[in-house]
């Protein structure tokens, strides 16, 4: 084969490729595959956005709501970034589902751009994976399953929980005591500081001004009645000679203590029991007045907040909890022993059999099925968390001019509420 022949064959091959490709593009545009064609051939307009925080990057997508289909579609992307001017140039495509006289092209309207971010935090992931309607639907399924099998599941699981708590408490108590002992100096320092700053300076004056008047108001009468009756039963002679006897150099010196014990058990206790109703009424009135005291409630709230916000106390509490619970190897072993025992495996099997159908339904609702494909929310989470996509995007809408200078960059609004990425990128089922 000559060189000339090879060149002719090559030219024919590439001419055929061009004809086939051009025909495919034209057919695609006529059959509705306009996003691809628009991305390649569509003319563009551009607007400049003000981006003082440099939040945008080249390629970030811009979306608009299609009022006819009630769905989002991409209408542009960030084409250029000017870091010196803190601006971004947004390229707008030929509208895919709008007429040429759309407000995007109407000089009497202006574009309003809102910046959205996906932080990747758990609450954003849950909002994407489980929007409110789906959460309500899943909650109904779980409630129905618990109504049908809740009693049986409780009978299987509660003994394991109780046994775990029973064996865990002594282990936590021992490690807690050891942790407190290790941090005794720090505890003493914090206690001394709180005693001076809170108890002496705040609590004592508060008790004097707000608590004691209430105690006197409701507790004085029953206290005086009980005191008079006890005083009437007391015998100074019996106490006096026993005190003298105990002070003398005689073998037995416990007569005063014995007389006091007898007096409390035989005289004081019956008197107090006779006035229990009055004491209960007084305590109830005291608690009611203290609970309704706005000053007391506000001051105690401030004291609690001061303790909680104290950096040294918070760090020490976190350390003690970590040592006593999280890093407690003996506690971890207790849980392993309880939940891997033969009894636990049998109970978990019973609970699993009852909950498996609803768990599978929840998995299908959240993740998707082989028949229907991946759920849109799960697809969004995969792209965002695994591939690092769809972290920043813009939503656009048009409004009549509000007097702003059209020559100036468009102010970029920051979304205050999280919304999932507007579109879902999935492979076509065809």
Tab-separated table of C-alpha atoms in Angstrom:
chain	number	residue	atom	x	y	z
A	1	UNK	CA	0.000	0.000	0.000
A	2	UNK	CA	1.433	3.324	-1.099
A	3	UNK	CA	1.756	6.422	1.025
A	4	UNK	CA	-0.833	8.200	-1.109
A	5	UNK	CA	-3.344	5.435	-0.533
A	6	UNK	CA	-2.772	5.530	3.235
A	7	UNK	CA	-3.310	9.292	3.301
A	8	UNK	CA	-6.549	8.981	1.310
A	9	UNK	CA	-7.844	6.305	3.693
A	10	UNK	CA	-6.948	8.440	6.709
A	11	UNK	CA	-8.692	11.497	5.279
A	12	UNK	CA	-11.772	9.415	4.507
A	13	UNK	CA	-11.767	8.006	8.051
A	14	UNK	CA	-11.603	11.416	9.737
A	15	UNK	CA	-14.200	12.861	7.368
A	16	UNK	CA	-16.533	10.027	8.304
A	17	UNK	CA	-15.932	10.667	12.013
A	18	UNK	CA	-16.776	14.336	11.558
A	19	UNK	CA	-19.954	13.499	9.655
A	20	UNK	CA	-21.064	10.935	12.220
A	21	UNK	CA	-20.253	13.207	15.166
A	22	UNK	CA	-21.986	16.199	13.626
A	23	UNK	CA	-25.047	14.160	12.816
A	24	UNK	CA	-25.159	12.804	16.362
A	25	UNK	CA	-24.916	16.289	17.861
A	26	UNK	CA	-27.686	17.596	15.597
A	27	UNK	CA	-29.885	14.592	16.401
A	28	UNK	CA	-29.207	15.008	20.095
A	29	UNK	CA	-30.190	18.670	20.017
A	30	UNK	CA	-33.449	17.831	18.245
A	31	UNK	CA	-34.280	14.982	20.587
A	32	UNK	CA	-33.965	17.063	23.743
A	33	UNK	CA	-30.354	16.318	24.767
A	34	UNK	CA	-29.800	20.027	25.054
A	35	UNK	CA	-27.606	20.264	28.177
A	36	UNK	CA	-24.685	18.592	26.384
A	37	UNK	CA	-25.083	20.634	23.208
A	38	UNK	CA	-25.588	23.808	25.188
A	39	UNK	CA	-22.408	23.189	27.084
A	40	UNK	CA	-20.495	22.934	23.823
A	41	UNK	CA	-22.179	25.255	21.358
A	42	UNK	CA	-24.584	27.534	23.231
A	43	UNK	CA	-23.753	31.245	23.341
A	44	UNK	CA	-23.108	32.664	26.779
A	45	UNK	CA	-23.731	35.862	28.641
A	46	UNK	CA	-21.691	36.696	31.700
A	47	UNK	CA	-22.240	38.669	34.889
A	48	UNK	CA	-19.786	39.683	37.577
A	49	UNK	CA	-20.414	38.726	41.192
A	50	UNK	CA	-18.888	40.347	44.231
A	51	UNK	CA	-17.062	37.677	46.252
A	52	UNK	CA	-15.359	39.402	49.193
A	53	UNK	CA	-14.816	36.123	51.073
A	54	UNK	CA	-13.295	34.358	48.037
A	55	UNK	CA	-15.764	31.528	48.511
A	56	UNK	CA	-16.194	30.703	44.817
A	57	UNK	CA	-13.946	28.641	42.569
A	58	UNK	CA	-13.805	28.133	38.835
A	59	UNK	CA	-16.402	25.577	37.777
A	60	UNK	CA	-18.862	26.134	40.661
A	61	UNK	CA	-22.337	25.608	39.234
A	62	UNK	CA	-25.247	28.063	39.213
A	63	UNK	CA	-28.851	26.843	39.255
A	64	UNK	CA	-32.253	28.369	38.664
A	65	UNK	CA	-35.768	27.097	39.288
A	66	UNK	CA	-37.711	26.178	36.160
A	67	UNK	CA	-41.245	27.427	36.936
A	68	UNK	CA	-42.864	25.174	34.344
A	69	UNK	CA	-41.342	21.914	35.553
A	70	UNK	CA	-40.920	23.035	39.172
A	71	UNK	CA	-37.353	21.724	39.253
A	72	UNK	CA	-33.837	23.083	39.376
A	73	UNK	CA	-31.582	23.133	36.351
A	74	UNK	CA	-28.071	24.419	35.771
A	75	UNK	CA	-27.964	27.803	34.019
A	76	UNK	CA	-24.291	28.700	34.374
A	77	UNK	CA	-20.971	28.247	36.069
A	78	UNK	CA	-18.128	30.324	37.456
A	79	UNK	CA	-15.815	30.955	34.539
A	80	UNK	CA	-13.222	33.294	36.017
A	81	UNK	CA	-11.968	34.463	39.407
A	82	UNK	CA	-10.345	37.837	40.051
A	83	UNK	CA	-8.633	37.531	43.438
A	84	UNK	CA	-7.436	41.147	43.403
A	85	UNK	CA	-10.874	42.651	42.812
A	86	UNK	CA	-12.606	39.948	44.901
A	87	UNK	CA	-15.003	39.181	42.060
A	88	UNK	CA	-16.101	36.131	40.095
A	89	UNK	CA	-17.353	36.037	36.508
A	90	UNK	CA	-20.429	33.877	36.074
A	91	UNK	CA	-21.091	32.475	32.612
A	92	UNK	CA	-24.820	32.090	31.857
A	93	UNK	CA	-25.912	29.500	29.302
A	94	UNK	CA	-28.616	29.921	26.699
A	95	UNK	CA	-31.709	29.165	28.841
A	96	UNK	CA	-32.594	25.526	28.415
A	97	UNK	CA	-36.292	25.664	29.268
A	98	UNK	CA	-37.000	29.383	28.928
A	99	UNK	CA	-37.811	31.630	26.011
A	100	UNK	CA	-35.299	34.147	24.707
A	101	UNK	CA	-37.173	36.968	26.439
A	102	UNK	CA	-36.592	35.327	29.835
A	103	UNK	CA	-35.839	37.764	32.694
A	104	UNK	CA	-32.235	36.473	32.529
A	105	UNK	CA	-31.952	38.425	29.324
A	106	UNK	CA	-34.411	41.194	30.219
A	107	UNK	CA	-32.671	44.484	31.018
A	108	UNK	CA	-35.573	45.477	33.255
A	109	UNK	CA	-34.726	42.661	35.687
A	110	UNK	CA	-31.640	41.970	37.759
A	111	UNK	CA	-30.067	38.723	38.885
A	112	UNK	CA	-29.892	37.868	42.577
A	113	UNK	CA	-27.290	35.250	43.476
A	114	UNK	CA	-27.213	33.212	46.695
A	115	UNK	CA	-24.184	31.213	47.815
A	116	UNK	CA	-24.796	27.763	49.313
A	117	UNK	CA	-22.259	25.539	51.045
A	118	UNK	CA	-22.216	21.943	52.181
A	119	UNK	CA	-20.019	21.784	55.265
A	120	UNK	CA	-19.983	17.994	55.423
A	121	UNK	CA	-21.081	18.050	59.068
A	122	UNK	CA	-23.351	15.314	60.335
A	123	UNK	CA	-26.411	17.574	60.507
A	124	UNK	CA	-25.955	18.570	56.847
A	125	UNK	CA	-25.534	14.929	55.844
A	126	UNK	CA	-28.687	13.954	57.721
A	127	UNK	CA	-30.631	16.845	56.181
A	128	UNK	CA	-29.561	15.612	52.731
A	129	UNK	CA	-30.074	11.929	53.405
A	130	UNK	CA	-33.301	12.276	55.391
A	131	UNK	CA	-35.364	15.324	54.455
A	132	UNK	CA	-38.375	16.113	56.627
A	133	UNK	CA	-40.998	14.118	54.654
A	134	UNK	CA	-38.773	11.037	54.632
A	135	UNK	CA	-38.028	11.396	58.361
A	136	UNK	CA	-41.740	11.469	59.111
A	137	UNK	CA	-42.315	8.429	56.899
A	138	UNK	CA	-39.535	6.436	58.578
A	139	UNK	CA	-40.737	7.505	62.035
A	140	UNK	CA	-44.166	6.068	61.229
A	141	UNK	CA	-42.618	2.766	60.155
A	142	UNK	CA	-40.510	2.532	63.304
A	143	UNK	CA	-43.505	3.405	65.493
A	144	UNK	CA	-45.600	0.740	63.777
A	145	UNK	CA	-42.852	-1.860	64.255
A	146	UNK	CA	-42.492	-0.967	67.932
A	147	UNK	CA	-46.245	-1.201	68.449
A	148	UNK	CA	-46.217	-4.687	66.965
A	149	UNK	CA	-43.024	-6.048	68.531
A	150	UNK	CA	-42.031	-3.502	71.204
A	151	UNK	CA	-43.015	-5.641	74.180
A	152	UNK	CA	-41.200	-8.697	72.882
A	153	UNK	CA	-38.085	-6.680	72.045
A	154	UNK	CA	-38.141	-5.029	75.477
A	155	UNK	CA	-38.381	-8.392	77.202
A	156	UNK	CA	-35.343	-9.538	75.235
A	157	UNK	CA	-33.198	-6.421	75.610
A	158	UNK	CA	-33.992	-4.993	79.043
A	159	UNK	CA	-32.319	-7.833	81.000
A	160	UNK	CA	-29.109	-7.190	79.059
A	161	UNK	CA	-29.318	-3.466	79.750
A	162	UNK	CA	-29.960	-4.010	83.452
A	163	UNK	CA	-27.118	-6.506	83.704
A	164	UNK	CA	-24.780	-4.087	81.912
A	165	UNK	CA	-25.689	-1.286	84.320
A	166	UNK	CA	-25.412	-3.568	87.353
A	167	UNK	CA	-21.902	-4.699	86.442
A	168	UNK	CA	-20.784	-1.303	85.163
A	169	UNK	CA	-21.598	0.822	88.196
A	170	UNK	CA	-19.004	-0.725	90.560
A	171	UNK	CA	-16.322	-0.528	87.862
A	172	UNK	CA	-17.134	3.126	87.134
A	173	UNK	CA	-17.255	3.899	90.848
A	174	UNK	CA	-13.805	2.434	91.463
A	175	UNK	CA	-12.234	4.217	88.512
A	176	UNK	CA	-14.020	7.451	89.414
A	177	UNK	CA	-12.604	7.331	92.941
A	178	UNK	CA	-9.136	6.664	91.540
A	179	UNK	CA	-9.468	9.518	89.047
A	180	UNK	CA	-10.647	11.936	91.746
A	181	UNK	CA	-7.698	10.933	93.902
A	182	UNK	CA	-5.282	11.520	91.030
A	183	UNK	CA	-6.709	15.004	90.493
A	184	UNK	CA	-7.128	15.868	94.167
A	185	UNK	CA	-4.901	18.946	93.972
A	186	UNK	CA	-6.807	20.355	90.989
A	187	UNK	CA	-10.148	19.689	92.672
A	188	UNK	CA	-8.980	21.441	95.820
A	189	UNK	CA	-7.868	24.452	93.799
A	190	UNK	CA	-11.200	24.710	91.976
A	191	UNK	CA	-13.207	24.133	95.185
A	192	UNK	CA	-11.278	26.844	97.018
A	193	UNK	CA	-11.827	29.287	94.187
A	194	UNK	CA	-15.547	28.463	93.931
A	195	UNK	CA	-15.878	28.754	97.710
A	196	UNK	CA	-14.578	32.285	97.569
A	197	UNK	CA	-16.069	33.453	94.281
A	198	UNK	CA	-19.454	31.720	94.382
A	199	UNK	CA	-20.372	30.538	97.870
A	200	UNK	CA	-19.082	33.479	99.893
A	201	UNK	CA	-19.646	36.251	97.369
A	202	UNK	CA	-22.901	35.080	95.763
A	203	UNK	CA	-24.664	32.189	97.518
A	204	UNK	CA	-24.446	33.392	101.131
A	205	UNK	CA	-25.918	36.854	100.368
A	206	UNK	CA	-28.558	35.187	98.171
A	207	UNK	CA	-29.592	32.820	100.960
A	208	UNK	CA	-29.678	35.685	103.437
A	209	UNK	CA	-31.877	37.919	101.277
A	210	UNK	CA	-34.091	35.445	99.395
A	211	UNK	CA	-34.177	32.079	101.199
A	212	UNK	CA	-34.207	32.904	104.933
A	213	UNK	CA	-37.287	35.175	104.718
A	214	UNK	CA	-39.243	32.340	103.073
A	215	UNK	CA	-38.047	29.853	105.690
A	216	UNK	CA	-39.093	32.180	108.491
A	217	UNK	CA	-42.468	32.852	106.896
A	218	UNK	CA	-43.533	29.222	106.525
A	219	UNK	CA	-41.321	27.322	108.946
A	220	UNK	CA	-41.341	29.468	112.052
A	221	UNK	CA	-44.754	28.413	113.368
A	222	UNK	CA	-44.314	24.608	113.221
A	223	UNK	CA	-40.715	24.940	114.454
A	224	UNK	CA	-41.803	26.937	117.511
A	225	UNK	CA	-44.608	24.492	118.342
A	226	UNK	CA	-42.284	21.490	118.057
A	227	UNK	CA	-39.600	23.277	120.094
A	228	UNK	CA	-42.000	24.099	122.922
A	229	UNK	CA	-43.210	20.519	123.155
A	230	UNK	CA	-39.649	19.143	123.145
A	231	UNK	CA	-38.590	21.643	125.785
A	232	UNK	CA	-41.557	20.609	127.906
A	233	UNK	CA	-40.466	16.992	127.772
A	234	UNK	CA	-36.817	17.713	128.560
A	235	UNK	CA	-35.681	17.102	132.141
A	236	UNK	CA	-32.812	19.319	133.211
A	237	UNK	CA	-32.363	17.174	136.314
A	238	UNK	CA	-31.878	13.955	134.318
A	239	UNK	CA	-29.375	15.593	131.960
A	240	UNK	CA	-27.656	17.560	134.717
A	241	UNK	CA	-26.755	14.814	137.160
A	242	UNK	CA	-25.663	12.515	134.311
A	243	UNK	CA	-23.361	15.210	132.982
A	244	UNK	CA	-21.870	15.626	136.478
A	245	UNK	CA	-21.498	11.882	136.880
A	246	UNK	CA	-19.683	11.577	133.544
A	247	UNK	CA	-17.294	14.352	134.538
A	248	UNK	CA	-16.424	12.608	137.825
A	249	UNK	CA	-13.465	10.123	137.954
A	250	UNK	CA	-15.752	7.063	137.924
A	251	UNK	CA	-15.515	3.923	135.790
A	252	UNK	CA	-18.642	4.522	133.656
A	253	UNK	CA	-18.946	7.827	131.752
A	254	UNK	CA	-21.600	7.259	129.053
A	255	UNK	CA	-24.720	8.155	131.045
A	256	UNK	CA	-25.260	11.537	129.304
A	257	UNK	CA	-25.025	9.981	125.821
A	258	UNK	CA	-27.435	7.194	126.800
A	259	UNK	CA	-29.912	9.691	128.215
A	260	UNK	CA	-29.722	11.783	125.038
A	261	UNK	CA	-30.352	8.738	122.842
A	262	UNK	CA	-33.317	7.748	124.999
A	263	UNK	CA	-34.703	11.273	124.933
A	264	UNK	CA	-34.488	11.510	121.135
A	265	UNK	CA	-36.086	8.097	120.536
A	266	UNK	CA	-38.804	8.266	123.203
A	267	UNK	CA	-39.634	11.980	123.292
A	268	UNK	CA	-38.376	13.911	120.242
A	269	UNK	CA	-39.300	11.438	117.516
A	270	UNK	CA	-42.955	11.033	118.597
A	271	UNK	CA	-43.357	14.819	118.809
A	272	UNK	CA	-41.947	15.307	115.312
A	273	UNK	CA	-44.158	12.488	113.961
A	274	UNK	CA	-47.218	14.192	115.406
A	275	UNK	CA	-46.388	17.331	113.401
A	276	UNK	CA	-45.469	15.662	110.086
A	277	UNK	CA	-48.488	17.122	108.291
A	278	UNK	CA	-47.557	20.640	109.377
A	279	UNK	CA	-43.931	20.072	108.388
A	280	UNK	CA	-44.968	18.750	104.964
A	281	UNK	CA	-47.245	21.751	104.389
A	282	UNK	CA	-44.487	24.147	105.408
A	283	UNK	CA	-41.927	22.460	103.137
A	284	UNK	CA	-44.370	22.532	100.224
A	285	UNK	CA	-45.036	26.240	100.754
A	286	UNK	CA	-41.306	26.971	101.033
A	287	UNK	CA	-40.492	25.109	97.816
A	288	UNK	CA	-43.376	26.759	95.992
A	289	UNK	CA	-42.269	30.263	96.984
A	290	UNK	CA	-38.619	29.531	96.181
A	291	UNK	CA	-39.532	28.132	92.773
A	292	UNK	CA	-41.594	31.249	92.012
A	293	UNK	CA	-38.805	33.605	93.104
A	294	UNK	CA	-37.520	35.193	89.896
A	295	UNK	CA	-34.473	36.688	91.582
A	296	UNK	CA	-33.434	33.349	93.076
A	297	UNK	CA	-33.983	31.503	89.798
A	298	UNK	CA	-31.978	34.056	87.826
A	299	UNK	CA	-29.090	34.124	90.303
A	300	UNK	CA	-28.904	30.330	90.506
A	301	UNK	CA	-28.971	30.149	86.713
A	302	UNK	CA	-26.086	32.597	86.542
A	303	UNK	CA	-24.133	30.588	89.115
A	304	UNK	CA	-24.712	27.344	87.212
A	305	UNK	CA	-23.699	29.030	83.966
A	306	UNK	CA	-20.586	30.418	85.611
A	307	UNK	CA	-19.602	26.929	86.802
A	308	UNK	CA	-20.323	25.345	83.415
A	309	UNK	CA	-18.376	28.003	81.529
A	310	UNK	CA	-15.359	27.799	83.823
A	311	UNK	CA	-12.577	26.490	81.598
A	312	UNK	CA	-10.594	24.834	84.380
A	313	UNK	CA	-13.636	23.048	85.841
A	314	UNK	CA	-14.878	21.957	82.418
A	315	UNK	CA	-11.490	20.565	81.408
A	316	UNK	CA	-11.121	18.706	84.689
A	317	UNK	CA	-14.648	17.254	84.432
A	318	UNK	CA	-13.973	16.115	80.875
A	319	UNK	CA	-10.718	14.464	81.986
A	320	UNK	CA	-12.395	12.654	84.878
A	321	UNK	CA	-15.234	11.396	82.683
A	322	UNK	CA	-12.772	10.223	80.050
A	323	UNK	CA	-10.720	8.324	82.632
A	324	UNK	CA	-13.703	6.848	84.481
A	325	UNK	CA	-15.817	5.837	81.464
A	326	UNK	CA	-14.323	6.242	77.996
A	327	UNK	CA	-10.799	4.984	78.723
A	328	UNK	CA	-11.886	2.467	81.349
A	329	UNK	CA	-10.647	-0.889	80.023
A	330	UNK	CA	-12.412	-2.856	82.766
A	331	UNK	CA	-15.714	-1.199	81.849
A	332	UNK	CA	-15.194	-2.035	78.184
A	333	UNK	CA	-14.508	-5.646	79.104
A	334	UNK	CA	-17.710	-5.778	81.187
A	335	UNK	CA	-19.737	-4.636	78.189
A	336	UNK	CA	-17.998	-7.144	75.902
A	337	UNK	CA	-18.677	-9.990	78.345
A	338	UNK	CA	-22.358	-9.095	78.738
A	339	UNK	CA	-23.196	-8.461	75.076
A	340	UNK	CA	-21.234	-11.394	73.625
A	341	UNK	CA	-22.529	-14.033	75.992
A	342	UNK	CA	-24.654	-16.910	74.699
A	343	UNK	CA	-27.744	-15.436	76.350
A	344	UNK	CA	-27.118	-12.043	74.738
A	345	UNK	CA	-26.631	-13.575	71.285
A	346	UNK	CA	-29.929	-15.398	71.576
A	347	UNK	CA	-31.806	-12.291	72.700
A	348	UNK	CA	-30.232	-10.198	69.962
A	349	UNK	CA	-31.228	-12.835	67.421
A	350	UNK	CA	-34.839	-12.621	68.572
A	351	UNK	CA	-34.833	-8.833	68.412
A	352	UNK	CA	-33.134	-8.904	65.001
A	353	UNK	CA	-35.749	-11.240	63.551
A	354	UNK	CA	-38.526	-8.904	64.667
A	355	UNK	CA	-36.842	-5.723	63.405
A	356	UNK	CA	-35.199	-7.058	60.234
A	357	UNK	CA	-38.158	-6.301	57.900
A	358	UNK	CA	-38.470	-2.672	58.972
A	359	UNK	CA	-34.669	-2.230	58.959
A	360	UNK	CA	-34.551	-3.489	55.383
A	361	UNK	CA	-37.361	-1.127	54.417
A	362	UNK	CA	-35.496	1.782	56.015
A	363	UNK	CA	-32.330	0.791	54.149
A	364	UNK	CA	-34.232	0.726	50.877
A	365	UNK	CA	-35.759	4.131	51.619
A	366	UNK	CA	-32.426	5.700	52.511
A	367	UNK	CA	-29.956	3.956	50.172
A	368	UNK	CA	-32.076	2.623	47.323
A	369	UNK	CA	-32.736	-0.721	45.659
A	370	UNK	CA	-31.350	-2.649	42.705
A	371	UNK	CA	-34.639	-2.226	40.880
A	372	UNK	CA	-35.159	1.511	41.418
A	373	UNK	CA	-31.504	2.540	41.743
A	374	UNK	CA	-29.705	4.736	44.271
A	375	UNK	CA	-31.804	7.200	46.248
A	376	UNK	CA	-31.145	10.843	45.264
A	377	UNK	CA	-30.202	11.859	48.795
A	378	UNK	CA	-27.731	8.995	49.100
A	379	UNK	CA	-26.254	9.892	45.709
A	380	UNK	CA	-25.747	13.470	46.905
A	381	UNK	CA	-24.024	12.261	50.071
A	382	UNK	CA	-21.729	9.918	48.132
A	383	UNK	CA	-20.651	12.673	45.755
A	384	UNK	CA	-20.099	15.122	48.590
A	385	UNK	CA	-18.443	12.859	51.164
A	386	UNK	CA	-16.571	10.342	48.977
A	387	UNK	CA	-15.767	12.300	45.825
A	388	UNK	CA	-15.559	15.746	47.431
A	389	UNK	CA	-18.021	17.218	44.919
A	390	UNK	CA	-20.913	19.696	45.145
A	391	UNK	CA	-19.569	21.613	48.123
A	392	UNK	CA	-20.299	25.136	46.843
A	393	UNK	CA	-23.010	26.258	44.429
A	394	UNK	CA	-25.142	29.247	43.502
A	395	UNK	CA	-28.869	29.687	43.096
A	396	UNK	CA	-30.119	32.490	40.874
A	397	UNK	CA	-33.401	34.283	40.621
A	398	UNK	CA	-34.510	37.452	38.895
A	399	UNK	CA	-36.341	40.412	40.351
A	400	UNK	CA	-37.248	43.843	39.019
A	401	UNK	CA	-34.436	46.364	39.360
A	402	UNK	CA	-34.267	47.749	42.899
A	403	UNK	CA	-32.242	50.835	42.025
A	404	UNK	CA	-28.831	49.133	42.203
A	405	UNK	CA	-26.195	50.191	39.699
A	406	UNK	CA	-26.163	47.504	36.962
A	407	UNK	CA	-22.532	48.371	36.208
A	408	UNK	CA	-21.445	47.243	39.672
A	409	UNK	CA	-20.773	43.575	40.569
A	410	UNK	CA	-23.807	41.725	41.841
A	411	UNK	CA	-23.796	41.337	45.625
A	412	UNK	CA	-23.484	37.704	46.664
A	413	UNK	CA	-25.917	36.678	49.359
A	414	UNK	CA	-24.991	33.928	51.825
A	415	UNK	CA	-27.647	31.300	52.536
A	416	UNK	CA	-28.444	31.055	56.246
A	417	UNK	CA	-30.315	27.729	56.062
A	418	UNK	CA	-28.827	24.566	54.655
A	419	UNK	CA	-30.454	23.132	51.533
A	420	UNK	CA	-29.240	20.033	49.658
A	421	UNK	CA	-27.503	20.331	46.316
A	422	UNK	CA	-30.247	21.212	43.816
A	423	UNK	CA	-29.730	18.432	41.255
A	424	UNK	CA	-28.794	14.781	41.420
A	425	UNK	CA	-26.160	13.378	39.058
A	426	UNK	CA	-27.174	9.829	38.203
A	427	UNK	CA	-26.501	7.589	35.243
A	428	UNK	CA	-29.370	7.449	32.794
A	429	UNK	CA	-31.345	4.195	33.043
A	430	UNK	CA	-31.217	4.037	29.225
